[in-house]
């Protein structure tokens, strides 16, 4: 896939992510995708996997344009705002850009994630999240998903993941992630 100079994150009307992404591409403002994850659903006596929004309401835009005004095309009405940093910049940097680049390489489709669990503390061991640690704040055993509050100050602070518990770890083996000085995007 082609590489782009800038990556941005748009906050949109939930449920209109695909419509917004398609409109951005048709308008020529760059390539857009909305992250999707594979989610397990119970159907009768068996489980089936289906793609659902990973981050409902968010669309990532990749372009070579330094300044972009997302207006003038039909789906633009569903863009609530472009996420910006405290300094006013809207191009993703640091961990946020790493996350956007990871999504780009996967074409926006994330498979089932695996996590290690010790009480409420978990370490993500798959994909871009394997560098992150967090705390499970909710579990849905029926749907086999967990809500993980991440130990990060980036744009993504919590996320729902499909899970497979693979091993228990000792608490002293889980380093506590401190504030790495990253400033998160402001919605």
JSON list of C-alpha atoms in Angstrom, two decimals:
[
{"chain": "A", "resi": 1, "resn": "UNK", "atom": "CA", "xyz": [0.00, 0.00, 0.00]},
{"chain": "A", "resi": 2, "resn": "UNK", "atom": "CA", "xyz": [1.11, 3.55, -0.67]},
{"chain": "A", "resi": 3, "resn": "UNK", "atom": "CA", "xyz": [2.50, 5.62, 2.21]},
{"chain": "A", "resi": 4, "resn": "UNK", "atom": "CA", "xyz": [1.14, 9.08, 3.01]},
{"chain": "A", "resi": 5, "resn": "UNK", "atom": "CA", "xyz": [2.75, 12.11, 4.65]},
{"chain": "A", "resi": 6, "resn": "UNK", "atom": "CA", "xyz": [-0.09, 12.96, 7.03]},
{"chain": "A", "resi": 7, "resn": "UNK", "atom": "CA", "xyz": [-2.62, 10.98, 9.03]},
{"chain": "A", "resi": 8, "resn": "UNK", "atom": "CA", "xyz": [-5.57, 12.61, 10.78]},
{"chain": "A", "resi": 9, "resn": "UNK", "atom": "CA", "xyz": [-8.42, 11.40, 12.94]},
{"chain": "A", "resi": 10, "resn": "UNK", "atom": "CA", "xyz": [-11.97, 12.68, 12.48]},
{"chain": "A", "resi": 11, "resn": "UNK", "atom": "CA", "xyz": [-14.75, 12.42, 15.01]},
{"chain": "A", "resi": 12, "resn": "UNK", "atom": "CA", "xyz": [-18.00, 11.67, 13.17]},
{"chain": "A", "resi": 13, "resn": "UNK", "atom": "CA", "xyz": [-21.60, 10.75, 13.77]},
{"chain": "A", "resi": 14, "resn": "UNK", "atom": "CA", "xyz": [-21.59, 7.20, 15.11]},
{"chain": "A", "resi": 15, "resn": "UNK", "atom": "CA", "xyz": [-22.83, 4.77, 12.49]},
{"chain": "A", "resi": 16, "resn": "UNK", "atom": "CA", "xyz": [-21.85, 7.06, 9.59]},
{"chain": "A", "resi": 17, "resn": "UNK", "atom": "CA", "xyz": [-18.14, 6.15, 9.56]},
{"chain": "A", "resi": 18, "resn": "UNK", "atom": "CA", "xyz": [-18.26, 4.20, 6.30]},
{"chain": "A", "resi": 19, "resn": "UNK", "atom": "CA", "xyz": [-20.31, 6.95, 4.60]},
{"chain": "A", "resi": 20, "resn": "UNK", "atom": "CA", "xyz": [-17.80, 9.61, 5.71]},
{"chain": "A", "resi": 21, "resn": "UNK", "atom": "CA", "xyz": [-14.79, 7.52, 4.64]},
{"chain": "A", "resi": 22, "resn": "UNK", "atom": "CA", "xyz": [-16.27, 6.91, 1.20]},
{"chain": "A", "resi": 23, "resn": "UNK", "atom": "CA", "xyz": [-17.12, 10.63, 0.81]},
{"chain": "A", "resi": 24, "resn": "UNK", "atom": "CA", "xyz": [-13.58, 11.71, 1.70]},
{"chain": "A", "resi": 25, "resn": "UNK", "atom": "CA", "xyz": [-12.10, 9.35, -0.88]},
{"chain": "A", "resi": 26, "resn": "UNK", "atom": "CA", "xyz": [-14.57, 10.48, -3.57]},
{"chain": "A", "resi": 27, "resn": "UNK", "atom": "CA", "xyz": [-13.81, 14.14, -2.80]},
{"chain": "A", "resi": 28, "resn": "UNK", "atom": "CA", "xyz": [-10.09, 13.57, -3.39]},
{"chain": "A", "resi": 29, "resn": "UNK", "atom": "CA", "xyz": [-8.98, 14.56, 0.14]},
{"chain": "A", "resi": 30, "resn": "UNK", "atom": "CA", "xyz": [-7.00, 11.33, 0.55]},
{"chain": "A", "resi": 31, "resn": "UNK", "atom": "CA", "xyz": [-7.57, 7.76, 1.58]},
{"chain": "A", "resi": 32, "resn": "UNK", "atom": "CA", "xyz": [-9.91, 7.18, 4.52]},
{"chain": "A", "resi": 33, "resn": "UNK", "atom": "CA", "xyz": [-10.73, 4.17, 6.62]},
{"chain": "A", "resi": 34, "resn": "UNK", "atom": "CA", "xyz": [-12.68, 3.47, 9.75]},
{"chain": "A", "resi": 35, "resn": "UNK", "atom": "CA", "xyz": [-11.17, 0.82, 12.01]},
{"chain": "A", "resi": 36, "resn": "UNK", "atom": "CA", "xyz": [-13.12, -2.40, 12.29]},
{"chain": "A", "resi": 37, "resn": "UNK", "atom": "CA", "xyz": [-12.57, -5.40, 14.51]},
{"chain": "A", "resi": 38, "resn": "UNK", "atom": "CA", "xyz": [-13.57, -8.98, 14.24]},
{"chain": "A", "resi": 39, "resn": "UNK", "atom": "CA", "xyz": [-16.22, -9.64, 16.85]},
{"chain": "A", "resi": 40, "resn": "UNK", "atom": "CA", "xyz": [-17.72, -12.95, 17.86]},
{"chain": "A", "resi": 41, "resn": "UNK", "atom": "CA", "xyz": [-21.51, -13.24, 17.91]},
{"chain": "A", "resi": 42, "resn": "UNK", "atom": "CA", "xyz": [-23.55, -16.12, 19.19]},
{"chain": "A", "resi": 43, "resn": "UNK", "atom": "CA", "xyz": [-25.79, -17.59, 16.49]},
{"chain": "A", "resi": 44, "resn": "UNK", "atom": "CA", "xyz": [-27.82, -20.53, 17.73]},
{"chain": "A", "resi": 45, "resn": "UNK", "atom": "CA", "xyz": [-25.42, -23.03, 19.29]},
{"chain": "A", "resi": 46, "resn": "UNK", "atom": "CA", "xyz": [-22.28, -21.69, 17.59]},
{"chain": "A", "resi": 47, "resn": "UNK", "atom": "CA", "xyz": [-20.19, -18.54, 17.37]},
{"chain": "A", "resi": 48, "resn": "UNK", "atom": "CA", "xyz": [-19.67, -16.56, 14.18]},
{"chain": "A", "resi": 49, "resn": "UNK", "atom": "CA", "xyz": [-17.28, -13.70, 13.52]},
{"chain": "A", "resi": 50, "resn": "UNK", "atom": "CA", "xyz": [-18.34, -10.39, 11.97]},
{"chain": "A", "resi": 51, "resn": "UNK", "atom": "CA", "xyz": [-16.63, -7.04, 11.41]},
{"chain": "A", "resi": 52, "resn": "UNK", "atom": "CA", "xyz": [-17.87, -4.20, 13.66]},
{"chain": "A", "resi": 53, "resn": "UNK", "atom": "CA", "xyz": [-16.55, -0.71, 14.37]},
{"chain": "A", "resi": 54, "resn": "UNK", "atom": "CA", "xyz": [-13.41, -0.81, 16.53]},
{"chain": "A", "resi": 55, "resn": "UNK", "atom": "CA", "xyz": [-13.72, 2.87, 17.46]},
{"chain": "A", "resi": 56, "resn": "UNK", "atom": "CA", "xyz": [-17.31, 3.95, 16.81]},
{"chain": "A", "resi": 57, "resn": "UNK", "atom": "CA", "xyz": [-17.41, 7.53, 15.52]},
{"chain": "A", "resi": 58, "resn": "UNK", "atom": "CA", "xyz": [-13.79, 7.73, 14.31]},
{"chain": "A", "resi": 59, "resn": "UNK", "atom": "CA", "xyz": [-12.40, 7.86, 10.77]},
{"chain": "A", "resi": 60, "resn": "UNK", "atom": "CA", "xyz": [-8.69, 8.01, 9.91]},
{"chain": "A", "resi": 61, "resn": "UNK", "atom": "CA", "xyz": [-7.64, 10.04, 6.86]},
{"chain": "A", "resi": 62, "resn": "UNK", "atom": "CA", "xyz": [-4.29, 9.58, 5.08]},
{"chain": "A", "resi": 63, "resn": "UNK", "atom": "CA", "xyz": [-3.11, 12.25, 2.65]},
{"chain": "A", "resi": 64, "resn": "UNK", "atom": "CA", "xyz": [-0.22, 14.35, 1.42]},
{"chain": "A", "resi": 65, "resn": "UNK", "atom": "CA", "xyz": [-2.16, 17.59, 2.00]},
{"chain": "A", "resi": 66, "resn": "UNK", "atom": "CA", "xyz": [-0.68, 19.72, 4.78]},
{"chain": "A", "resi": 67, "resn": "UNK", "atom": "CA", "xyz": [-3.92, 21.64, 5.38]},
{"chain": "A", "resi": 68, "resn": "UNK", "atom": "CA", "xyz": [-7.27, 20.02, 4.72]},
{"chain": "A", "resi": 69, "resn": "UNK", "atom": "CA", "xyz": [-10.75, 21.45, 5.05]},
{"chain": "A", "resi": 70, "resn": "UNK", "atom": "CA", "xyz": [-13.21, 18.58, 5.12]},
{"chain": "A", "resi": 71, "resn": "UNK", "atom": "CA", "xyz": [-16.25, 20.28, 3.58]},
{"chain": "A", "resi": 72, "resn": "UNK", "atom": "CA", "xyz": [-18.17, 20.53, 0.35]},
{"chain": "A", "resi": 73, "resn": "UNK", "atom": "CA", "xyz": [-19.18, 16.89, -0.12]},
{"chain": "A", "resi": 74, "resn": "UNK", "atom": "CA", "xyz": [-22.39, 15.18, 1.03]},
{"chain": "A", "resi": 75, "resn": "UNK", "atom": "CA", "xyz": [-20.99, 13.09, 3.89]},
{"chain": "A", "resi": 76, "resn": "UNK", "atom": "CA", "xyz": [-19.10, 16.08, 5.38]},
{"chain": "A", "resi": 77, "resn": "UNK", "atom": "CA", "xyz": [-22.24, 16.94, 7.36]},
{"chain": "A", "resi": 78, "resn": "UNK", "atom": "CA", "xyz": [-21.50, 13.90, 9.54]},
{"chain": "A", "resi": 79, "resn": "UNK", "atom": "CA", "xyz": [-17.99, 15.10, 10.46]},
{"chain": "A", "resi": 80, "resn": "UNK", "atom": "CA", "xyz": [-18.25, 16.64, 13.91]},
{"chain": "A", "resi": 81, "resn": "UNK", "atom": "CA", "xyz": [-14.62, 17.80, 14.12]},
{"chain": "A", "resi": 82, "resn": "UNK", "atom": "CA", "xyz": [-11.03, 17.00, 13.27]},
{"chain": "A", "resi": 83, "resn": "UNK", "atom": "CA", "xyz": [-9.22, 15.91, 16.44]},
{"chain": "A", "resi": 84, "resn": "UNK", "atom": "CA", "xyz": [-6.43, 18.32, 17.38]},
{"chain": "A", "resi": 85, "resn": "UNK", "atom": "CA", "xyz": [-3.55, 18.43, 19.82]},
{"chain": "A", "resi": 86, "resn": "UNK", "atom": "CA", "xyz": [-3.27, 21.16, 22.45]},
{"chain": "A", "resi": 87, "resn": "UNK", "atom": "CA", "xyz": [-0.91, 23.12, 20.16]},
{"chain": "A", "resi": 88, "resn": "UNK", "atom": "CA", "xyz": [-3.57, 23.22, 17.41]},
{"chain": "A", "resi": 89, "resn": "UNK", "atom": "CA", "xyz": [-1.93, 20.64, 15.13]},
{"chain": "A", "resi": 90, "resn": "UNK", "atom": "CA", "xyz": [-4.17, 18.00, 13.63]},
{"chain": "A", "resi": 91, "resn": "UNK", "atom": "CA", "xyz": [-1.66, 15.63, 12.00]},
{"chain": "A", "resi": 92, "resn": "UNK", "atom": "CA", "xyz": [-1.17, 12.57, 14.19]},
{"chain": "A", "resi": 93, "resn": "UNK", "atom": "CA", "xyz": [2.23, 12.16, 15.87]},
{"chain": "A", "resi": 94, "resn": "UNK", "atom": "CA", "xyz": [3.96, 9.72, 18.22]},
{"chain": "A", "resi": 95, "resn": "UNK", "atom": "CA", "xyz": [1.93, 6.74, 19.46]},
{"chain": "A", "resi": 96, "resn": "UNK", "atom": "CA", "xyz": [-1.18, 8.10, 17.75]},
{"chain": "A", "resi": 97, "resn": "UNK", "atom": "CA", "xyz": [0.61, 8.03, 14.37]},
{"chain": "A", "resi": 98, "resn": "UNK", "atom": "CA", "xyz": [1.97, 4.54, 15.12]},
{"chain": "A", "resi": 99, "resn": "UNK", "atom": "CA", "xyz": [-1.58, 3.39, 15.79]},
{"chain": "A", "resi": 100, "resn": "UNK", "atom": "CA", "xyz": [-2.84, 5.02, 12.55]},
{"chain": "A", "resi": 101, "resn": "UNK", "atom": "CA", "xyz": [0.02, 3.45, 10.55]},
{"chain": "A", "resi": 102, "resn": "UNK", "atom": "CA", "xyz": [-0.75, 0.04, 12.06]},
{"chain": "A", "resi": 103, "resn": "UNK", "atom": "CA", "xyz": [-4.41, 0.42, 11.02]},
{"chain": "A", "resi": 104, "resn": "UNK", "atom": "CA", "xyz": [-3.23, 1.44, 7.53]},
{"chain": "A", "resi": 105, "resn": "UNK", "atom": "CA", "xyz": [-1.11, -1.71, 7.18]},
{"chain": "A", "resi": 106, "resn": "UNK", "atom": "CA", "xyz": [-4.11, -3.82, 8.23]},
{"chain": "A", "resi": 107, "resn": "UNK", "atom": "CA", "xyz": [-6.41, -1.85, 5.89]},
{"chain": "A", "resi": 108, "resn": "UNK", "atom": "CA", "xyz": [-8.44, -0.96, 8.99]},
{"chain": "A", "resi": 109, "resn": "UNK", "atom": "CA", "xyz": [-9.37, -4.54, 9.89]},
{"chain": "A", "resi": 110, "resn": "UNK", "atom": "CA", "xyz": [-8.25, -5.86, 13.29]},
{"chain": "A", "resi": 111, "resn": "UNK", "atom": "CA", "xyz": [-8.63, -9.55, 14.12]},
{"chain": "A", "resi": 112, "resn": "UNK", "atom": "CA", "xyz": [-9.36, -11.15, 17.46]},
{"chain": "A", "resi": 113, "resn": "UNK", "atom": "CA", "xyz": [-6.91, -9.89, 20.09]},
{"chain": "A", "resi": 114, "resn": "UNK", "atom": "CA", "xyz": [-5.34, -11.93, 22.87]},
{"chain": "A", "resi": 115, "resn": "UNK", "atom": "CA", "xyz": [-4.50, -10.60, 26.34]},
{"chain": "A", "resi": 116, "resn": "UNK", "atom": "CA", "xyz": [-2.71, -11.78, 29.46]},
{"chain": "A", "resi": 117, "resn": "UNK", "atom": "CA", "xyz": [-4.66, -11.16, 32.63]},
{"chain": "A", "resi": 118, "resn": "UNK", "atom": "CA", "xyz": [-3.68, -10.78, 36.28]},
{"chain": "A", "resi": 119, "resn": "UNK", "atom": "CA", "xyz": [-6.70, -9.66, 38.28]},
{"chain": "A", "resi": 120, "resn": "UNK", "atom": "CA", "xyz": [-7.79, -6.45, 36.62]},
{"chain": "A", "resi": 121, "resn": "UNK", "atom": "CA", "xyz": [-4.34, -5.74, 35.09]},
{"chain": "A", "resi": 122, "resn": "UNK", "atom": "CA", "xyz": [-3.70, -6.94, 31.54]},
{"chain": "A", "resi": 123, "resn": "UNK", "atom": "CA", "xyz": [-0.94, -6.83, 28.99]},
{"chain": "A", "resi": 124, "resn": "UNK", "atom": "CA", "xyz": [-1.92, -6.84, 25.33]},
{"chain": "A", "resi": 125, "resn": "UNK", "atom": "CA", "xyz": [0.25, -9.31, 23.45]},
{"chain": "A", "resi": 126, "resn": "UNK", "atom": "CA", "xyz": [-0.99, -8.91, 19.88]},
{"chain": "A", "resi": 127, "resn": "UNK", "atom": "CA", "xyz": [-0.76, -6.20, 17.22]},
{"chain": "A", "resi": 128, "resn": "UNK", "atom": "CA", "xyz": [0.11, -2.58, 17.93]},
{"chain": "A", "resi": 129, "resn": "UNK", "atom": "CA", "xyz": [-1.42, -2.91, 21.39]},
{"chain": "A", "resi": 130, "resn": "UNK", "atom": "CA", "xyz": [1.29, -5.29, 22.54]},
{"chain": "A", "resi": 131, "resn": "UNK", "atom": "CA", "xyz": [3.26, -2.30, 23.77]},
{"chain": "A", "resi": 132, "resn": "UNK", "atom": "CA", "xyz": [0.37, -1.15, 25.94]},
{"chain": "A", "resi": 133, "resn": "UNK", "atom": "CA", "xyz": [-0.90, -2.20, 29.31]},
{"chain": "A", "resi": 134, "resn": "UNK", "atom": "CA", "xyz": [-4.12, -1.41, 31.04]},
{"chain": "A", "resi": 135, "resn": "UNK", "atom": "CA", "xyz": [-6.90, -2.44, 33.33]},
{"chain": "A", "resi": 136, "resn": "UNK", "atom": "CA", "xyz": [-10.04, -4.33, 32.42]},
{"chain": "A", "resi": 137, "resn": "UNK", "atom": "CA", "xyz": [-12.98, -2.17, 33.45]},
{"chain": "A", "resi": 138, "resn": "UNK", "atom": "CA", "xyz": [-15.77, -4.35, 32.05]},
{"chain": "A", "resi": 139, "resn": "UNK", "atom": "CA", "xyz": [-16.13, -7.87, 30.73]},
{"chain": "A", "resi": 140, "resn": "UNK", "atom": "CA", "xyz": [-18.84, -9.37, 28.57]},
{"chain": "A", "resi": 141, "resn": "UNK", "atom": "CA", "xyz": [-18.31, -13.10, 28.88]},
{"chain": "A", "resi": 142, "resn": "UNK", "atom": "CA", "xyz": [-21.26, -13.88, 26.63]},
{"chain": "A", "resi": 143, "resn": "UNK", "atom": "CA", "xyz": [-19.75, -11.87, 23.76]},
{"chain": "A", "resi": 144, "resn": "UNK", "atom": "CA", "xyz": [-16.18, -12.71, 24.80]},
{"chain": "A", "resi": 145, "resn": "UNK", "atom": "CA", "xyz": [-15.06, -9.07, 24.93]},
{"chain": "A", "resi": 146, "resn": "UNK", "atom": "CA", "xyz": [-13.34, -6.87, 27.50]},
{"chain": "A", "resi": 147, "resn": "UNK", "atom": "CA", "xyz": [-13.16, -3.11, 27.89]},
{"chain": "A", "resi": 148, "resn": "UNK", "atom": "CA", "xyz": [-9.55, -2.16, 28.61]},
{"chain": "A", "resi": 149, "resn": "UNK", "atom": "CA", "xyz": [-8.69, 1.24, 30.08]},
{"chain": "A", "resi": 150, "resn": "UNK", "atom": "CA", "xyz": [-5.21, 1.83, 28.61]},
{"chain": "A", "resi": 151, "resn": "UNK", "atom": "CA", "xyz": [-2.23, 3.23, 30.52]},
{"chain": "A", "resi": 152, "resn": "UNK", "atom": "CA", "xyz": [-1.63, 5.92, 27.90]},
{"chain": "A", "resi": 153, "resn": "UNK", "atom": "CA", "xyz": [-2.28, 9.59, 27.34]},
{"chain": "A", "resi": 154, "resn": "UNK", "atom": "CA", "xyz": [-2.82, 9.17, 23.58]},
{"chain": "A", "resi": 155, "resn": "UNK", "atom": "CA", "xyz": [-6.01, 9.59, 21.58]},
{"chain": "A", "resi": 156, "resn": "UNK", "atom": "CA", "xyz": [-7.15, 6.05, 22.37]},
{"chain": "A", "resi": 157, "resn": "UNK", "atom": "CA", "xyz": [-7.78, 5.74, 26.11]},
{"chain": "A", "resi": 158, "resn": "UNK", "atom": "CA", "xyz": [-10.04, 2.69, 26.22]},
{"chain": "A", "resi": 159, "resn": "UNK", "atom": "CA", "xyz": [-11.00, 0.01, 23.78]},
{"chain": "A", "resi": 160, "resn": "UNK", "atom": "CA", "xyz": [-13.22, -3.07, 23.55]},
{"chain": "A", "resi": 161, "resn": "UNK", "atom": "CA", "xyz": [-11.31, -6.18, 22.50]},
{"chain": "A", "resi": 162, "resn": "UNK", "atom": "CA", "xyz": [-12.23, -9.76, 21.78]},
{"chain": "A", "resi": 163, "resn": "UNK", "atom": "CA", "xyz": [-10.11, -11.87, 24.11]},
{"chain": "A", "resi": 164, "resn": "UNK", "atom": "CA", "xyz": [-8.50, -15.17, 24.64]},
{"chain": "A", "resi": 165, "resn": "UNK", "atom": "CA", "xyz": [-6.85, -15.56, 28.06]},
{"chain": "A", "resi": 166, "resn": "UNK", "atom": "CA", "xyz": [-3.62, -17.42, 27.34]},
{"chain": "A", "resi": 167, "resn": "UNK", "atom": "CA", "xyz": [-1.64, -17.30, 30.59]},
{"chain": "A", "resi": 168, "resn": "UNK", "atom": "CA", "xyz": [-1.60, -15.77, 34.06]},
{"chain": "A", "resi": 169, "resn": "UNK", "atom": "CA", "xyz": [1.33, -13.53, 34.97]},
{"chain": "A", "resi": 170, "resn": "UNK", "atom": "CA", "xyz": [2.77, -12.44, 38.30]},
{"chain": "A", "resi": 171, "resn": "UNK", "atom": "CA", "xyz": [1.99, -8.86, 39.32]},
{"chain": "A", "resi": 172, "resn": "UNK", "atom": "CA", "xyz": [5.71, -8.01, 39.57]},
{"chain": "A", "resi": 173, "resn": "UNK", "atom": "CA", "xyz": [6.19, -9.01, 35.92]},
{"chain": "A", "resi": 174, "resn": "UNK", "atom": "CA", "xyz": [3.75, -6.30, 34.80]},
{"chain": "A", "resi": 175, "resn": "UNK", "atom": "CA", "xyz": [5.58, -2.96, 34.83]},
{"chain": "A", "resi": 176, "resn": "UNK", "atom": "CA", "xyz": [3.38, 0.03, 35.56]},
{"chain": "A", "resi": 177, "resn": "UNK", "atom": "CA", "xyz": [3.25, 2.35, 32.58]},
{"chain": "A", "resi": 178, "resn": "UNK", "atom": "CA", "xyz": [3.94, 5.91, 33.61]},
{"chain": "A", "resi": 179, "resn": "UNK", "atom": "CA", "xyz": [3.17, 9.15, 31.90]},
{"chain": "A", "resi": 180, "resn": "UNK", "atom": "CA", "xyz": [5.50, 9.12, 28.90]},
{"chain": "A", "resi": 181, "resn": "UNK", "atom": "CA", "xyz": [5.00, 12.82, 28.30]},
{"chain": "A", "resi": 182, "resn": "UNK", "atom": "CA", "xyz": [2.62, 12.25, 25.40]},
{"chain": "A", "resi": 183, "resn": "UNK", "atom": "CA", "xyz": [-0.21, 14.72, 25.07]},
{"chain": "A", "resi": 184, "resn": "UNK", "atom": "CA", "xyz": [-3.46, 13.26, 23.90]},
{"chain": "A", "resi": 185, "resn": "UNK", "atom": "CA", "xyz": [-5.73, 14.58, 21.20]},
{"chain": "A", "resi": 186, "resn": "UNK", "atom": "CA", "xyz": [-8.58, 16.74, 22.36]},
{"chain": "A", "resi": 187, "resn": "UNK", "atom": "CA", "xyz": [-12.02, 15.91, 21.09]}
]
